[in-house]
Amino acid sequence: MNQPLVSLITVNYRQTKVTLELLESIRKNSFTSLEVILIDNDPAELFDFESVLPGLRLIRTSENLGFAGANNLGMRAASGEYFFLVNNDTELNPHLIHQLLGCFTCPDIAAVSPVIRYFDEQEKVQFAGFTPIHPITGRNRLIREQTRNTTPTPYFHGAAVMLPAWIVKECGLMPEDYFLYYEELDWSEQIRKKGYRLLVCQYAFILHKESVSTVKNSPLKLYYQTRNRVHFMRKNSGSYLLFLAFFCLISLPKKAISLKLTGSKPHQQAFKNAINDSLFFPKFGKQDFAA
């Protein structure tokens, strides 16, 4: 039986070591009909990645394109019948790609994510699905209880997701206006609005070295998550005014007080900039202060 060609796309940004570890896990994978595309999103740091994984397609950018921009560049260059987007801070198990392909049993299945486990605590589940985003709070949560089969999810996880190439052609590429965080949630919304289903393959898993590419609770992360939460709700919520009231009256002052008590000036400035760039003078894409 002929295997479909799968284009595995990953992005490196100033994380040569973890990217090399991912490439090594790809080399050990049992799936052979594989095109590996690495977007090197860091023009300041050059490394000969092709010497580690023969046949690798390396595409270097002239600037940091962000998560969506870099992955979209990879998908435009890809030749596969399926696209498998994976974070560079992950490692594959040998049968992962076979297992994900086996979930595409109906034409209305648009995307499949594996269960995501923590690399340092491999029995601990980080992601086994998402709950829907609440229409007023603009919040949702990760599902961490793993089951046996495939389960529906309102959003796939950007750290690892497989999609047929024809779905991307029909529904469009990942939105680039976020630069970092929330783009896969928005993309999931656009795909589901066309009547397609998103699944989590509960018997497939990938290992994730969380917060390698962005420091946990960094000002950069705070800025983009705050700004993009408002942007996502503006684009996708049918109750945006109710969300805005909740955000301004409850969420915003609560966070501002919390940051004031911690005394972290960079975090306070990042939060202030995020509010300004989301509510008063909306800005999208990359913002230089947070780079």
Coordinates of C-alpha atoms in Angstrom, one line a residue:
M1 CA 0.0 0.0 0.0
N2 CA 1.4 3.4 -1.1
Q3 CA 1.9 5.9 1.7
P4 CA 0.8 9.5 1.1
L5 CA 3.6 12.1 1.1
V6 CA 3.6 14.0 4.4
S7 CA 5.3 17.4 4.6
L8 CA 6.5 17.9 8.2
I9 CA 7.0 21.6 8.8
T10 CA 8.9 23.1 11.8
V11 CA 10.3 26.5 12.7
N12 CA 13.6 27.3 14.4
Y13 CA 14.1 30.6 16.2
R14 CA 17.3 30.8 18.2
Q15 CA 16.9 27.3 19.5
T16 CA 19.5 25.3 17.5
K17 CA 19.9 22.6 20.2
V18 CA 16.3 21.6 20.6
T19 CA 15.8 21.8 16.8
L20 CA 18.6 19.3 16.4
E21 CA 17.0 17.0 18.9
L22 CA 13.7 17.2 17.0
L23 CA 15.5 16.4 13.7
E24 CA 17.1 13.4 15.4
S25 CA 13.7 12.1 16.5
I26 CA 12.4 12.6 13.0
R27 CA 15.4 10.6 11.6
K28 CA 14.3 7.7 13.9
N29 CA 10.7 7.8 12.8
S30 CA 9.2 4.7 11.1
F31 CA 7.3 6.7 8.4
T32 CA 9.3 6.9 5.2
S33 CA 7.2 9.0 2.8
L34 CA 8.2 12.2 4.5
E35 CA 9.3 15.6 3.3
V36 CA 10.9 17.6 6.2
I37 CA 10.8 21.4 5.8
L38 CA 12.7 23.6 8.4
I39 CA 12.0 27.3 8.4
D40 CA 15.0 29.0 10.0
N41 CA 13.3 32.1 11.3
D42 CA 16.5 33.6 12.7
P43 CA 18.7 35.3 10.2
A44 CA 21.3 36.1 12.9
E45 CA 22.2 32.5 13.6
L46 CA 23.2 30.1 10.8
F47 CA 23.7 26.4 11.2
D48 CA 24.1 23.5 8.8
F49 CA 20.9 21.6 9.7
E50 CA 21.0 19.6 6.4
S51 CA 24.1 17.8 7.7
V52 CA 22.1 16.4 10.6
L53 CA 19.1 15.2 8.5
P54 CA 19.9 14.4 4.9
G55 CA 17.2 15.5 2.5
L56 CA 16.0 18.3 4.8
R57 CA 14.6 21.3 2.9
L58 CA 16.0 24.3 4.7
I59 CA 14.4 27.7 4.1
R60 CA 16.0 30.7 5.7
T61 CA 14.0 33.9 6.3
S62 CA 15.4 37.5 6.2
E63 CA 13.5 38.4 9.3
N64 CA 11.4 36.8 12.1
L65 CA 8.1 36.1 10.5
G66 CA 6.4 34.8 13.7
F67 CA 4.7 31.5 14.2
A68 CA 2.0 31.7 11.6
G69 CA 4.2 33.5 9.0
A70 CA 6.9 30.9 9.2
N71 CA 4.6 28.0 9.1
N72 CA 2.7 29.5 6.2
L73 CA 6.0 29.9 4.3
G74 CA 6.6 26.2 4.9
M75 CA 3.1 25.2 3.7
R76 CA 3.5 27.2 0.5
A77 CA 6.7 25.3 -0.3
A78 CA 5.4 21.9 0.7
S79 CA 4.6 19.1 -1.8
G80 CA 2.8 16.7 0.5
E81 CA -0.8 15.4 0.5
Y82 CA -0.8 16.2 4.3
F83 CA 0.9 18.9 6.3
F84 CA 2.2 18.0 9.7
L85 CA 3.1 21.2 11.7
V86 CA 5.2 20.6 14.8
N87 CA 7.0 22.8 17.2
N88 CA 10.8 22.6 17.2
D89 CA 10.6 22.0 21.0
T90 CA 9.0 18.6 20.5
E91 CA 10.2 15.1 19.9
L92 CA 8.3 12.4 17.9
N93 CA 7.7 8.8 18.9
P94 CA 8.4 6.3 16.1
H95 CA 4.8 5.6 15.1
L96 CA 3.2 9.0 15.4
I97 CA 2.7 9.9 11.8
H98 CA 1.2 6.5 11.0
Q99 CA -1.2 6.9 13.9
L100 CA -2.3 10.5 12.9
L101 CA -2.9 9.5 9.2
G102 CA -5.1 6.6 10.4
C103 CA -7.5 9.1 12.0
F104 CA -8.5 10.7 8.6
T105 CA -11.4 8.2 8.0
C106 CA -14.0 10.7 6.8
P107 CA -13.8 13.6 4.4
D108 CA -15.1 16.1 7.0
I109 CA -12.1 15.5 9.3
A110 CA -9.9 18.6 8.7
A111 CA -7.2 18.4 11.4
V112 CA -5.9 15.9 13.9
S113 CA -3.6 16.7 16.9
P114 CA -1.9 14.0 19.0
V115 CA -2.0 14.0 22.8
I116 CA 0.8 16.2 24.0
R117 CA 2.9 15.0 27.0
Y118 CA 5.5 16.9 28.9
F119 CA 9.0 15.9 27.9
D120 CA 10.4 16.0 31.5
E121 CA 7.4 14.1 32.9
Q122 CA 6.3 11.8 30.2
E123 CA 3.3 10.3 32.1
K124 CA 1.9 13.8 32.6
V125 CA -0.6 15.0 29.9
Q126 CA -0.3 18.6 28.8
F127 CA -3.1 18.5 26.1
A128 CA -5.8 16.0 25.2
G129 CA -8.2 18.6 23.8
F130 CA -9.6 22.0 24.5
T131 CA -12.8 23.3 26.0
P132 CA -14.6 26.0 24.0
I133 CA -13.6 29.6 24.7
H134 CA -16.2 31.2 26.9
P135 CA -18.1 33.9 25.1
I136 CA -17.9 36.4 28.0
T137 CA -14.6 35.7 29.7
G138 CA -12.6 34.8 26.5
R139 CA -11.0 32.0 28.4
N140 CA -10.9 28.2 27.9
R141 CA -8.9 25.4 29.4
L142 CA -6.8 22.4 28.3
I143 CA -8.3 19.0 28.8
R144 CA -5.7 16.8 30.4
E145 CA -7.7 13.5 30.8
Q146 CA -6.6 11.1 28.1
T147 CA -9.1 8.5 26.7
R148 CA -8.7 5.6 24.4
N149 CA -10.0 6.7 21.0
T150 CA -10.3 9.9 18.9
T151 CA -12.3 12.8 20.4
P152 CA -13.6 16.1 19.0
T153 CA -12.0 19.4 20.0
P154 CA -13.1 22.9 19.1
Y155 CA -9.4 23.9 18.6
F156 CA -6.3 21.9 17.6
H157 CA -3.0 22.5 19.3
G158 CA -0.4 24.5 17.3
A159 CA 2.5 22.5 18.8
A160 CA 1.4 19.5 16.7
V161 CA -1.3 19.2 14.1
M162 CA -1.8 17.3 10.8
L163 CA -4.1 18.7 8.0
P164 CA -4.7 17.5 4.5
A165 CA -3.3 19.9 1.9
W166 CA -6.6 20.3 0.3
I167 CA -8.1 21.6 3.6
V168 CA -5.5 24.4 3.7
K169 CA -6.2 25.2 0.1
E170 CA -9.9 25.5 0.7
C171 CA -9.9 27.2 4.1
G172 CA -6.8 29.3 3.8
L173 CA -3.5 29.5 5.6
M174 CA -3.0 30.4 9.3
P175 CA -3.9 34.0 10.1
E176 CA -0.7 36.1 10.4
D177 CA -2.2 39.1 12.3
Y178 CA -1.4 37.6 15.7
F179 CA 2.3 37.0 15.2
L180 CA 2.5 34.8 18.3
Y181 CA -0.3 33.0 20.3
Y182 CA -4.0 32.5 19.4
E183 CA -3.4 32.1 15.7
E184 CA -4.2 28.3 15.7
L185 CA -7.4 29.0 17.7
D186 CA -8.5 31.5 15.0
W187 CA -7.5 29.1 12.3
S188 CA -9.5 26.4 14.0
E189 CA -12.5 28.7 14.1
Q190 CA -12.2 29.4 10.3
I191 CA -12.0 25.7 9.5
R192 CA -14.9 24.7 11.7
K193 CA -17.1 27.5 10.2
K194 CA -16.8 25.6 6.9
G195 CA -18.4 22.5 8.5
Y196 CA -15.2 20.5 9.2
R197 CA -14.3 18.5 12.3
L198 CA -11.2 18.7 14.4
L199 CA -10.0 15.7 16.4
V200 CA -7.5 14.6 19.0
C201 CA -5.9 11.2 18.4
Q202 CA -5.9 9.9 22.0
Y203 CA -3.6 6.9 21.2
A204 CA -0.9 9.0 19.6
F205 CA 1.4 11.3 21.6
I206 CA 4.2 13.8 21.1
L207 CA 6.6 15.1 23.8
H208 CA 6.7 18.8 24.3
K209 CA 9.5 20.9 26.0
E210 CA 7.1 23.6 27.0
S211 CA 8.3 27.3 27.1
V212 CA 11.6 26.7 25.4
S213 CA 11.1 29.3 22.6
T214 CA 9.5 31.9 24.9
V215 CA 10.4 32.1 28.6
K216 CA 7.5 31.1 30.8
N217 CA 5.6 34.2 32.0
S218 CA 7.9 36.5 30.1
P219 CA 6.9 40.1 29.2
L220 CA 6.8 39.0 25.5
K221 CA 4.3 36.2 26.3
L222 CA 2.2 38.5 28.5
Y223 CA 2.0 41.1 25.8
Y224 CA 0.9 38.8 22.9
Q225 CA -1.5 36.7 25.0
T226 CA -3.2 39.8 26.4
R227 CA -3.4 41.7 23.1
N228 CA -4.4 38.7 21.0
R229 CA -7.1 37.5 23.5
V230 CA -8.9 40.8 22.7
H231 CA -8.2 40.5 19.0
F232 CA -9.5 37.0 18.9
M233 CA -12.7 37.8 20.6
R234 CA -13.2 40.9 18.4
K235 CA -13.0 38.6 15.3
N236 CA -14.8 35.5 16.5
S237 CA -17.2 36.3 19.4
G238 CA -20.9 36.9 18.9
S239 CA -20.9 38.6 22.3
Y240 CA -17.9 40.9 22.0
L241 CA -19.5 43.8 23.9
L242 CA -20.2 41.5 26.9
F243 CA -16.6 40.2 26.7
L244 CA -15.3 43.8 26.5
A245 CA -17.3 44.7 29.6
F246 CA -16.0 41.7 31.5
F247 CA -12.4 42.4 30.3
C248 CA -12.4 46.1 31.2
L249 CA -14.3 45.8 34.6
I250 CA -12.9 42.6 36.0
S251 CA -10.0 41.0 34.1
L252 CA -8.0 44.2 33.3
P253 CA -8.0 45.7 36.9
K254 CA -7.3 42.3 38.5
K255 CA -4.3 41.7 36.3
A256 CA -3.0 45.3 36.8
I257 CA -3.2 44.9 40.6
S258 CA -1.4 41.6 40.4
L259 CA 1.4 43.0 38.3
K260 CA 1.7 46.0 40.6
L261 CA 2.2 43.8 43.6
T262 CA 4.9 41.7 41.9
G263 CA 6.9 44.9 41.2
S264 CA 8.0 43.7 37.7
K265 CA 8.4 46.8 35.6
P266 CA 8.9 45.0 32.3
H267 CA 5.7 43.0 32.8
Q268 CA 3.8 46.1 33.8
Q269 CA 5.0 47.9 30.7
A270 CA 4.2 44.9 28.5
F271 CA 0.6 44.7 29.9
K272 CA 0.2 48.5 29.4
N273 CA 1.3 48.2 25.8
A274 CA -1.0 45.2 25.2
I275 CA -4.0 47.2 26.5
N276 CA -3.1 50.2 24.4
D277 CA -2.5 48.1 21.3
S278 CA -5.7 46.0 21.7
L279 CA -8.3 48.5 22.9
F280 CA -7.3 52.1 22.0
F281 CA -5.0 52.0 19.0
P282 CA -5.2 48.4 17.7
K283 CA -1.9 47.1 16.3
F284 CA -1.4 43.6 14.8
G285 CA 1.5 41.5 13.9
K286 CA 5.0 41.8 15.4
Q287 CA 5.6 44.8 17.7
D288 CA 9.3 45.7 18.1
F289 CA 9.3 46.5 21.8
A290 CA 8.4 42.8 22.5
A291 CA 10.8 41.3 20.0

